[in-house]
């Protein structure tokens, strides 16, 4: 069973979103772009970032070199459920201390629900935080590329995305929102059982949440499906499988 990707801090303390004029516009408005946030947690001491699903360490940069900010690239070990469906997800996280990276090796898998590292100031930044940026797909090339504004943006086999498109909020884990910069995260859904409505024709299953996306299957009336997440008017019923909500209901029609 695929797992839901949820926000990795117990207290959300986003001090700067991707549009943050302090230092992030060179990432989000450059070519290519990514969508980083700075996370400061509860801001009492150093707060932990957790692995909400199994995350594999793909690259470590800057460890032990004061002027190079410590950076770790992480990738999910399998597809996970995001607000935009089933995807591999890859990201990079920066500014944790050398101490938190001691002994960490590329290939290590942080198991779901475990602590990974804390916010820090490595790389000469003011104020403890973690800068993180995420995208769909897998780790690609060196993990980053310098854009036309001089910022090093994430490279993946998919596309860089805003955090709200990749992470759900689990209110049982993230129990406090201290600062969000107005970012709205969808609540982690529960899987619902639904049925394909009675029709004269089979109902199309599409690869994505759009009528222009490829038809990947057709289901008979009454077929039972599991809805993992909805996006607009579309229900995700599996990896790369979406059905328009008007063709589904929660009771089987005979
Ligand atoms: Zn930042």
PDB file of C-alpha atoms and ligand atoms in Angstrom:
ATOM      1  CA  UNK A   1       0.000   0.000   0.000  1.00  0.00           C
ATOM      2  CA  UNK A   2       1.335   3.367  -0.965  1.00  0.00           C
ATOM      3  CA  UNK A   3       1.715   5.862   1.835  1.00  0.00           C
ATOM      4  CA  UNK A   4       0.694   9.492   2.037  1.00  0.00           C
ATOM      5  CA  UNK A   5       3.487  12.070   2.022  1.00  0.00           C
ATOM      6  CA  UNK A   6       2.877  14.379   4.983  1.00  0.00           C
ATOM      7  CA  UNK A   7       4.500  17.538   6.287  1.00  0.00           C
ATOM      8  CA  UNK A   8       7.749  16.617   8.064  1.00  0.00           C
ATOM      9  CA  UNK A   9       7.743  18.976  11.090  1.00  0.00           C
ATOM     10  CA  UNK A  10       5.721  18.751  14.314  1.00  0.00           C
ATOM     11  CA  UNK A  11       5.396  22.535  14.389  1.00  0.00           C
ATOM     12  CA  UNK A  12       5.102  24.394  11.106  1.00  0.00           C
ATOM     13  CA  UNK A  13       7.193  27.550  11.229  1.00  0.00           C
ATOM     14  CA  UNK A  14       7.646  28.681   7.643  1.00  0.00           C
ATOM     15  CA  UNK A  15       9.609  31.933   7.798  1.00  0.00           C
ATOM     16  CA  UNK A  16       9.839  32.384   4.032  1.00  0.00           C
ATOM     17  CA  UNK A  17       7.872  30.733   1.226  1.00  0.00           C
ATOM     18  CA  UNK A  18       8.977  30.352  -2.406  1.00  0.00           C
ATOM     19  CA  UNK A  19       8.134  33.993  -3.142  1.00  0.00           C
ATOM     20  CA  UNK A  20       9.997  35.210  -0.072  1.00  0.00           C
ATOM     21  CA  UNK A  21      11.696  38.433  -1.029  1.00  0.00           C
ATOM     22  CA  UNK A  22      14.472  37.858   1.510  1.00  0.00           C
ATOM     23  CA  UNK A  23      16.274  35.349  -0.732  1.00  0.00           C
ATOM     24  CA  UNK A  24      13.853  33.046  -2.563  1.00  0.00           C
ATOM     25  CA  UNK A  25      12.731  34.975  -5.641  1.00  0.00           C
ATOM     26  CA  UNK A  26      15.968  34.085  -7.393  1.00  0.00           C
ATOM     27  CA  UNK A  27      14.843  30.458  -7.156  1.00  0.00           C
ATOM     28  CA  UNK A  28      11.135  30.808  -7.925  1.00  0.00           C
ATOM     29  CA  UNK A  29      11.424  33.485 -10.624  1.00  0.00           C
ATOM     30  CA  UNK A  30      14.554  32.181 -12.348  1.00  0.00           C
ATOM     31  CA  UNK A  31      14.900  29.811 -15.276  1.00  0.00           C
ATOM     32  CA  UNK A  32      14.779  26.995 -14.411  1.00  0.00           C
ATOM     33  CA  UNK A  33      12.972  27.487 -11.113  1.00  0.00           C
ATOM     34  CA  UNK A  34      12.184  25.665  -7.907  1.00  0.00           C
ATOM     35  CA  UNK A  35       9.950  26.499  -4.941  1.00  0.00           C
ATOM     36  CA  UNK A  36      11.838  26.485  -1.654  1.00  0.00           C
ATOM     37  CA  UNK A  37      10.581  27.266   1.828  1.00  0.00           C
ATOM     38  CA  UNK A  38      12.561  28.064   4.971  1.00  0.00           C
ATOM     39  CA  UNK A  39      11.314  26.077   7.940  1.00  0.00           C
ATOM     40  CA  UNK A  40      12.128  27.244  11.472  1.00  0.00           C
ATOM     41  CA  UNK A  41       9.923  24.835  13.432  1.00  0.00           C
ATOM     42  CA  UNK A  42       8.798  25.901  16.892  1.00  0.00           C
ATOM     43  CA  UNK A  43      11.875  28.133  17.121  1.00  0.00           C
ATOM     44  CA  UNK A  44      12.699  26.977  20.605  1.00  0.00           C
ATOM     45  CA  UNK A  45      16.010  25.216  20.212  1.00  0.00           C
ATOM     46  CA  UNK A  46      16.652  23.131  17.120  1.00  0.00           C
ATOM     47  CA  UNK A  47      13.618  21.305  15.804  1.00  0.00           C
ATOM     48  CA  UNK A  48      13.760  17.961  14.028  1.00  0.00           C
ATOM     49  CA  UNK A  49      12.785  17.240  10.480  1.00  0.00           C
ATOM     50  CA  UNK A  50      11.199  13.781  10.237  1.00  0.00           C
ATOM     51  CA  UNK A  51      10.908  11.290   7.408  1.00  0.00           C
ATOM     52  CA  UNK A  52       7.148  10.953   6.949  1.00  0.00           C
ATOM     53  CA  UNK A  53       7.768   8.074   4.518  1.00  0.00           C
ATOM     54  CA  UNK A  54      10.941   6.058   3.795  1.00  0.00           C
ATOM     55  CA  UNK A  55      13.501   8.485   2.333  1.00  0.00           C
ATOM     56  CA  UNK A  56      16.807   7.492   0.764  1.00  0.00           C
ATOM     57  CA  UNK A  57      19.894   9.724   0.964  1.00  0.00           C
ATOM     58  CA  UNK A  58      20.994  10.392  -2.631  1.00  0.00           C
ATOM     59  CA  UNK A  59      23.796  12.938  -2.112  1.00  0.00           C
ATOM     60  CA  UNK A  60      25.539  14.830   0.694  1.00  0.00           C
ATOM     61  CA  UNK A  61      27.256  18.170  -0.011  1.00  0.00           C
ATOM     62  CA  UNK A  62      29.361  20.540   2.091  1.00  0.00           C
ATOM     63  CA  UNK A  63      29.890  18.368   5.165  1.00  0.00           C
ATOM     64  CA  UNK A  64      32.857  19.663   7.160  1.00  0.00           C
ATOM     65  CA  UNK A  65      33.416  22.664   4.870  1.00  0.00           C
ATOM     66  CA  UNK A  66      32.251  25.807   6.752  1.00  0.00           C
ATOM     67  CA  UNK A  67      31.680  28.007   3.701  1.00  0.00           C
ATOM     68  CA  UNK A  68      29.665  25.357   1.857  1.00  0.00           C
ATOM     69  CA  UNK A  69      26.169  24.904   3.297  1.00  0.00           C
ATOM     70  CA  UNK A  70      25.459  21.308   4.330  1.00  0.00           C
ATOM     71  CA  UNK A  71      22.937  19.882   1.896  1.00  0.00           C
ATOM     72  CA  UNK A  72      21.253  16.476   1.703  1.00  0.00           C
ATOM     73  CA  UNK A  73      19.251  15.155  -1.249  1.00  0.00           C
ATOM     74  CA  UNK A  74      16.453  12.742  -0.388  1.00  0.00           C
ATOM     75  CA  UNK A  75      14.211  10.580  -2.523  1.00  0.00           C
ATOM     76  CA  UNK A  76      11.252   8.388  -1.675  1.00  0.00           C
ATOM     77  CA  UNK A  77      12.038   4.675  -2.021  1.00  0.00           C
ATOM     78  CA  UNK A  78       8.761   4.110  -3.892  1.00  0.00           C
ATOM     79  CA  UNK A  79       5.864   6.118  -5.235  1.00  0.00           C
ATOM     80  CA  UNK A  80       3.933   7.921  -2.520  1.00  0.00           C
ATOM     81  CA  UNK A  81       0.506   9.549  -2.520  1.00  0.00           C
ATOM     82  CA  UNK A  82       0.626  13.329  -2.902  1.00  0.00           C
ATOM     83  CA  UNK A  83      -2.200  15.852  -3.456  1.00  0.00           C
ATOM     84  CA  UNK A  84      -1.487  15.428  -7.202  1.00  0.00           C
ATOM     85  CA  UNK A  85      -1.479  11.620  -7.192  1.00  0.00           C
ATOM     86  CA  UNK A  86       1.105   8.838  -6.999  1.00  0.00           C
ATOM     87  CA  UNK A  87       4.679  10.004  -7.544  1.00  0.00           C
ATOM     88  CA  UNK A  88       8.278   9.452  -6.641  1.00  0.00           C
ATOM     89  CA  UNK A  89       9.292  12.593  -4.750  1.00  0.00           C
ATOM     90  CA  UNK A  90      12.804  14.045  -4.499  1.00  0.00           C
ATOM     91  CA  UNK A  91      14.083  17.040  -2.583  1.00  0.00           C
ATOM     92  CA  UNK A  92      17.047  18.805  -1.129  1.00  0.00           C
ATOM     93  CA  UNK A  93      17.406  20.155   2.401  1.00  0.00           C
ATOM     94  CA  UNK A  94      20.098  22.636   3.491  1.00  0.00           C
ATOM     95  CA  UNK A  95      21.723  24.163   6.637  1.00  0.00           C
ATOM     96  CA  UNK A  96      21.688  21.247   9.113  1.00  0.00           C
ATOM     97  CA  UNK A  97      24.825  21.044  11.274  1.00  0.00           C
ATOM     98  CA  UNK A  98      27.848  18.801  10.641  1.00  0.00           C
ATOM     99  CA  UNK A  99      27.006  17.013  13.894  1.00  0.00           C
ATOM    100  CA  UNK A 100      23.644  15.888  12.548  1.00  0.00           C
ATOM    101  CA  UNK A 101      25.290  14.460   9.429  1.00  0.00           C
ATOM    102  CA  UNK A 102      28.024  12.561  11.258  1.00  0.00           C
ATOM    103  CA  UNK A 103      28.306   9.034   9.864  1.00  0.00           C
ATOM    104  CA  UNK A 104      25.463   9.554   7.396  1.00  0.00           C
ATOM    105  CA  UNK A 105      26.081   7.732   4.128  1.00  0.00           C
ATOM    106  CA  UNK A 106      24.651   8.039   0.638  1.00  0.00           C
ATOM    107  CA  UNK A 107      22.200   5.152   0.243  1.00  0.00           C
ATOM    108  CA  UNK A 108      21.030   5.298   3.864  1.00  0.00           C
ATOM    109  CA  UNK A 109      17.264   5.029   4.191  1.00  0.00           C
ATOM    110  CA  UNK A 110      15.567   7.089   6.883  1.00  0.00           C
ATOM    111  CA  UNK A 111      12.597   4.953   7.841  1.00  0.00           C
ATOM    112  CA  UNK A 112       9.123   6.429   8.004  1.00  0.00           C
ATOM    113  CA  UNK A 113       8.450   8.386  11.202  1.00  0.00           C
ATOM    114  CA  UNK A 114      12.143   8.608  12.171  1.00  0.00           C
ATOM    115  CA  UNK A 115      14.082  11.782  12.956  1.00  0.00           C
ATOM    116  CA  UNK A 116      16.490  12.904  10.227  1.00  0.00           C
ATOM    117  CA  UNK A 117      18.264  16.143  11.218  1.00  0.00           C
ATOM    118  CA  UNK A 118      17.584  19.463  12.887  1.00  0.00           C
ATOM    119  CA  UNK A 119      17.423  23.025  11.646  1.00  0.00           C
ATOM    120  CA  UNK A 120      20.817  24.677  11.734  1.00  0.00           C
ATOM    121  CA  UNK A 121      22.936  27.569  10.540  1.00  0.00           C
ATOM    122  CA  UNK A 122      25.597  25.756   8.481  1.00  0.00           C
ATOM    123  CA  UNK A 123      26.740  27.830   5.503  1.00  0.00           C
ATOM    124  CA  UNK A 124      26.814  31.195   7.259  1.00  0.00           C
ATOM    125  CA  UNK A 125      23.119  31.943   7.492  1.00  0.00           C
ATOM    126  CA  UNK A 126      21.389  34.114  10.056  1.00  0.00           C
ATOM    127  CA  UNK A 127      19.007  32.179  12.249  1.00  0.00           C
ATOM    128  CA  UNK A 128      18.492  28.429  12.485  1.00  0.00           C
ATOM    129  CA  UNK A 129      16.352  26.977   9.740  1.00  0.00           C
ATOM    130  CA  UNK A 130      16.195  24.351   7.015  1.00  0.00           C
ATOM    131  CA  UNK A 131      15.867  25.469   3.418  1.00  0.00           C
ATOM    132  CA  UNK A 132      14.039  22.760   1.486  1.00  0.00           C
ATOM    133  CA  UNK A 133      12.770  22.328  -2.021  1.00  0.00           C
ATOM    134  CA  UNK A 134      10.950  19.375  -3.583  1.00  0.00           C
ATOM    135  CA  UNK A 135       9.745  17.972  -6.862  1.00  0.00           C
ATOM    136  CA  UNK A 136       8.170  14.921  -8.428  1.00  0.00           C
ATOM    137  CA  UNK A 137      10.404  12.227  -9.914  1.00  0.00           C
ATOM    138  CA  UNK A 138      13.799  10.866  -8.991  1.00  0.00           C
ATOM    139  CA  UNK A 139      17.203  12.394  -8.296  1.00  0.00           C
ATOM    140  CA  UNK A 140      18.771  13.540 -11.579  1.00  0.00           C
ATOM    141  CA  UNK A 141      22.319  14.470 -12.679  1.00  0.00           C
ATOM    142  CA  UNK A 142      24.113  16.309  -9.830  1.00  0.00           C
ATOM    143  CA  UNK A 143      20.840  17.135  -8.065  1.00  0.00           C
ATOM    144  CA  UNK A 144      20.984  20.837  -8.841  1.00  0.00           C
ATOM    145  CA  UNK A 145      21.715  23.335 -11.574  1.00  0.00           C
ATOM    146  CA  UNK A 146      22.544  27.049 -11.531  1.00  0.00           C
ATOM    147  CA  UNK A 147      19.695  29.082 -13.015  1.00  0.00           C
ATOM    148  CA  UNK A 148      19.759  32.456 -14.824  1.00  0.00           C
ATOM    149  CA  UNK A 149      19.459  34.286 -11.471  1.00  0.00           C
ATOM    150  CA  UNK A 150      22.478  32.499 -10.003  1.00  0.00           C
ATOM    151  CA  UNK A 151      20.489  30.201  -7.698  1.00  0.00           C
ATOM    152  CA  UNK A 152      21.107  26.450  -7.534  1.00  0.00           C
ATOM    153  CA  UNK A 153      17.736  24.833  -8.210  1.00  0.00           C
ATOM    154  CA  UNK A 154      16.743  21.201  -7.785  1.00  0.00           C
ATOM    155  CA  UNK A 155      16.960  18.802 -10.724  1.00  0.00           C
ATOM    156  CA  UNK A 156      14.735  15.714 -10.847  1.00  0.00           C
ATOM    157  CA  UNK A 157      13.391  13.407 -13.531  1.00  0.00           C
ATOM    158  CA  UNK A 158       9.968  15.006 -12.896  1.00  0.00           C
ATOM    159  CA  UNK A 159       9.207  18.638 -12.144  1.00  0.00           C
ATOM    160  CA  UNK A 160       9.794  21.039  -9.269  1.00  0.00           C
ATOM    161  CA  UNK A 161       6.608  21.717  -7.339  1.00  0.00           C
ATOM    162  CA  UNK A 162       5.310  23.927  -4.577  1.00  0.00           C
ATOM    163  CA  UNK A 163       5.218  22.121  -1.241  1.00  0.00           C
ATOM    164  CA  UNK A 164       1.404  22.270  -1.045  1.00  0.00           C
ATOM    165  CA  UNK A 165       1.247  20.113  -4.185  1.00  0.00           C
ATOM    166  CA  UNK A 166       3.400  17.380  -2.636  1.00  0.00           C
ATOM    167  CA  UNK A 167       2.756  17.292   1.116  1.00  0.00           C
ATOM    168  CA  UNK A 168      -0.457  16.714   3.020  1.00  0.00           C
ATOM    169  CA  UNK A 169      -1.001  18.004   6.511  1.00  0.00           C
ATOM    170  CA  UNK A 170      -1.480  15.332   9.153  1.00  0.00           C
ATOM    171  CA  UNK A 171      -2.983  17.165  12.153  1.00  0.00           C
ATOM    172  CA  UNK A 172      -2.096  14.204  14.375  1.00  0.00           C
ATOM    173  CA  UNK A 173       1.580  14.798  13.586  1.00  0.00           C
ATOM    174  CA  UNK A 174       1.861  18.518  12.814  1.00  0.00           C
ATOM    175  CA  UNK A 175      -0.040  19.669  15.850  1.00  0.00           C
ATOM    176  CA  UNK A 176       0.806  23.365  15.647  1.00  0.00           C
ATOM    177  CA  UNK A 177       0.950  25.904  12.832  1.00  0.00           C
ATOM    178  CA  UNK A 178       3.081  28.738  14.135  1.00  0.00           C
ATOM    179  CA  UNK A 179       3.765  30.395  10.767  1.00  0.00           C
ATOM    180  CA  UNK A 180       2.606  29.290   7.309  1.00  0.00           C
ATOM    181  CA  UNK A 181       3.124  32.397   5.142  1.00  0.00           C
ATOM    182  CA  UNK A 182      -0.404  31.747   3.891  1.00  0.00           C
ATOM    183  CA  UNK A 183       0.446  28.342   2.382  1.00  0.00           C
ATOM    184  CA  UNK A 184      -2.561  26.040   2.481  1.00  0.00           C
ATOM    185  CA  UNK A 185      -1.944  22.326   2.773  1.00  0.00           C
ATOM    186  CA  UNK A 186      -4.614  19.720   2.128  1.00  0.00           C
ATOM    187  CA  UNK A 187      -5.466  17.516   5.085  1.00  0.00           C
ATOM    188  CA  UNK A 188      -4.293  13.913   4.765  1.00  0.00           C
ATOM    189  CA  UNK A 189      -7.304  12.035   3.335  1.00  0.00           C
ATOM    190  CA  UNK A 190      -8.610   8.618   4.242  1.00  0.00           C
ATOM    191  CA  UNK A 191      -9.064   6.016   1.516  1.00  0.00           C
ATOM    192  CA  UNK A 192     -12.729   5.793   0.440  1.00  0.00           C
ATOM    193  CA  UNK A 193     -14.461   2.931  -1.315  1.00  0.00           C
ATOM    194  CA  UNK A 194     -16.635   4.026  -4.249  1.00  0.00           C
ATOM    195  CA  UNK A 195     -18.391   2.401  -7.218  1.00  0.00           C
ATOM    196  CA  UNK A 196     -18.555   3.222 -10.900  1.00  0.00           C
ATOM    197  CA  UNK A 197     -22.042   4.556 -11.660  1.00  0.00           C
ATOM    198  CA  UNK A 198     -24.497   2.652 -13.814  1.00  0.00           C
ATOM    199  CA  UNK A 199     -24.055   3.721 -17.453  1.00  0.00           C
ATOM    200  CA  UNK A 200     -24.583   2.240 -20.891  1.00  0.00           C
ATOM    201  CA  UNK A 201     -20.902   2.620 -21.669  1.00  0.00           C
ATOM    202  CA  UNK A 202     -17.792   1.736 -19.739  1.00  0.00           C
ATOM    203  CA  UNK A 203     -16.270   4.584 -17.760  1.00  0.00           C
ATOM    204  CA  UNK A 204     -12.885   5.917 -18.806  1.00  0.00           C
ATOM    205  CA  UNK A 205      -9.924   5.859 -16.484  1.00  0.00           C
ATOM    206  CA  UNK A 206      -7.383   8.564 -17.347  1.00  0.00           C
ATOM    207  CA  UNK A 207      -3.695   8.961 -16.645  1.00  0.00           C
ATOM    208  CA  UNK A 208      -4.206  12.337 -14.990  1.00  0.00           C
ATOM    209  CA  UNK A 209      -6.836  14.814 -13.723  1.00  0.00           C
ATOM    210  CA  UNK A 210      -7.821  16.167 -17.143  1.00  0.00           C
ATOM    211  CA  UNK A 211     -10.073  15.129 -20.046  1.00  0.00           C
ATOM    212  CA  UNK A 212      -7.120  15.682 -22.348  1.00  0.00           C
ATOM    213  CA  UNK A 213      -5.000  13.056 -20.582  1.00  0.00           C
ATOM    214  CA  UNK A 214      -4.576   9.562 -21.958  1.00  0.00           C
ATOM    215  CA  UNK A 215      -7.256   6.914 -21.456  1.00  0.00           C
ATOM    216  CA  UNK A 216      -5.569   4.061 -19.564  1.00  0.00           C
ATOM    217  CA  UNK A 217      -8.562   1.841 -18.900  1.00  0.00           C
ATOM    218  CA  UNK A 218     -12.338   1.427 -18.934  1.00  0.00           C
ATOM    219  CA  UNK A 219     -14.413   0.148 -16.028  1.00  0.00           C
ATOM    220  CA  UNK A 220     -17.826  -1.544 -15.984  1.00  0.00           C
ATOM    221  CA  UNK A 221     -20.742  -0.099 -14.033  1.00  0.00           C
ATOM    222  CA  UNK A 222     -20.603  -1.176 -10.415  1.00  0.00           C
ATOM    223  CA  UNK A 223     -16.836  -1.709 -10.310  1.00  0.00           C
ATOM    224  CA  UNK A 224     -15.519  -1.062  -6.827  1.00  0.00           C
ATOM    225  CA  UNK A 225     -12.629   1.397  -6.623  1.00  0.00           C
ATOM    226  CA  UNK A 226     -10.542   2.927  -3.860  1.00  0.00           C
ATOM    227  CA  UNK A 227     -10.281   6.712  -3.959  1.00  0.00           C
ATOM    228  CA  UNK A 228      -6.947   7.797  -2.496  1.00  0.00           C
ATOM    229  CA  UNK A 229      -7.148  11.526  -3.121  1.00  0.00           C
ATOM    230  CA  UNK A 230      -9.240  14.005  -5.076  1.00  0.00           C
ATOM    231  CA  UNK A 231      -7.936  16.894  -7.159  1.00  0.00           C
ATOM    232  CA  UNK A 232     -10.572  19.334  -8.375  1.00  0.00           C
ATOM    233  CA  UNK A 233     -13.353  17.185  -9.857  1.00  0.00           C
ATOM    234  CA  UNK A 234     -11.131  14.154 -10.248  1.00  0.00           C
ATOM    235  CA  UNK A 235     -10.686  11.087  -8.062  1.00  0.00           C
ATOM    236  CA  UNK A 236      -7.372   9.251  -7.983  1.00  0.00           C
ATOM    237  CA  UNK A 237      -8.103   5.508  -7.894  1.00  0.00           C
ATOM    238  CA  UNK A 238      -4.512   4.265  -8.213  1.00  0.00           C
ATOM    239  CA  UNK A 239      -1.078   5.028  -9.641  1.00  0.00           C
ATOM    240  CA  UNK A 240      -1.739   7.074 -12.808  1.00  0.00           C
ATOM    241  CA  UNK A 241      -5.465   6.284 -12.669  1.00  0.00           C
ATOM    242  CA  UNK A 242      -8.075   9.046 -12.376  1.00  0.00           C
ATOM    243  CA  UNK A 243     -11.866   9.045 -12.840  1.00  0.00           C
ATOM    244  CA  UNK A 244     -14.102  12.117 -13.026  1.00  0.00           C
ATOM    245  CA  UNK A 245     -16.151  12.304  -9.839  1.00  0.00           C
ATOM    246  CA  UNK A 246     -19.454  12.480 -11.741  1.00  0.00           C
ATOM    247  CA  UNK A 247     -18.999   8.819 -12.672  1.00  0.00           C
ATOM    248  CA  UNK A 248     -18.525   7.583  -9.113  1.00  0.00           C
ATOM    249  CA  UNK A 249     -20.834   7.153  -6.139  1.00  0.00           C
ATOM    250  CA  UNK A 250     -20.496   5.633  -2.724  1.00  0.00           C
ATOM    251  CA  UNK A 251     -23.237   3.040  -3.075  1.00  0.00           C
ATOM    252  CA  UNK A 252     -23.346   0.315  -5.696  1.00  0.00           C
ATOM    253  CA  UNK A 253     -26.252   0.810  -8.117  1.00  0.00           C
ATOM    254  CA  UNK A 254     -27.948  -2.382  -9.246  1.00  0.00           C
TER     255      UNK A 254
HETATM  256 ZN1  LIG B   1      15.953  29.443   1.957  1.00  0.00          ZN
END
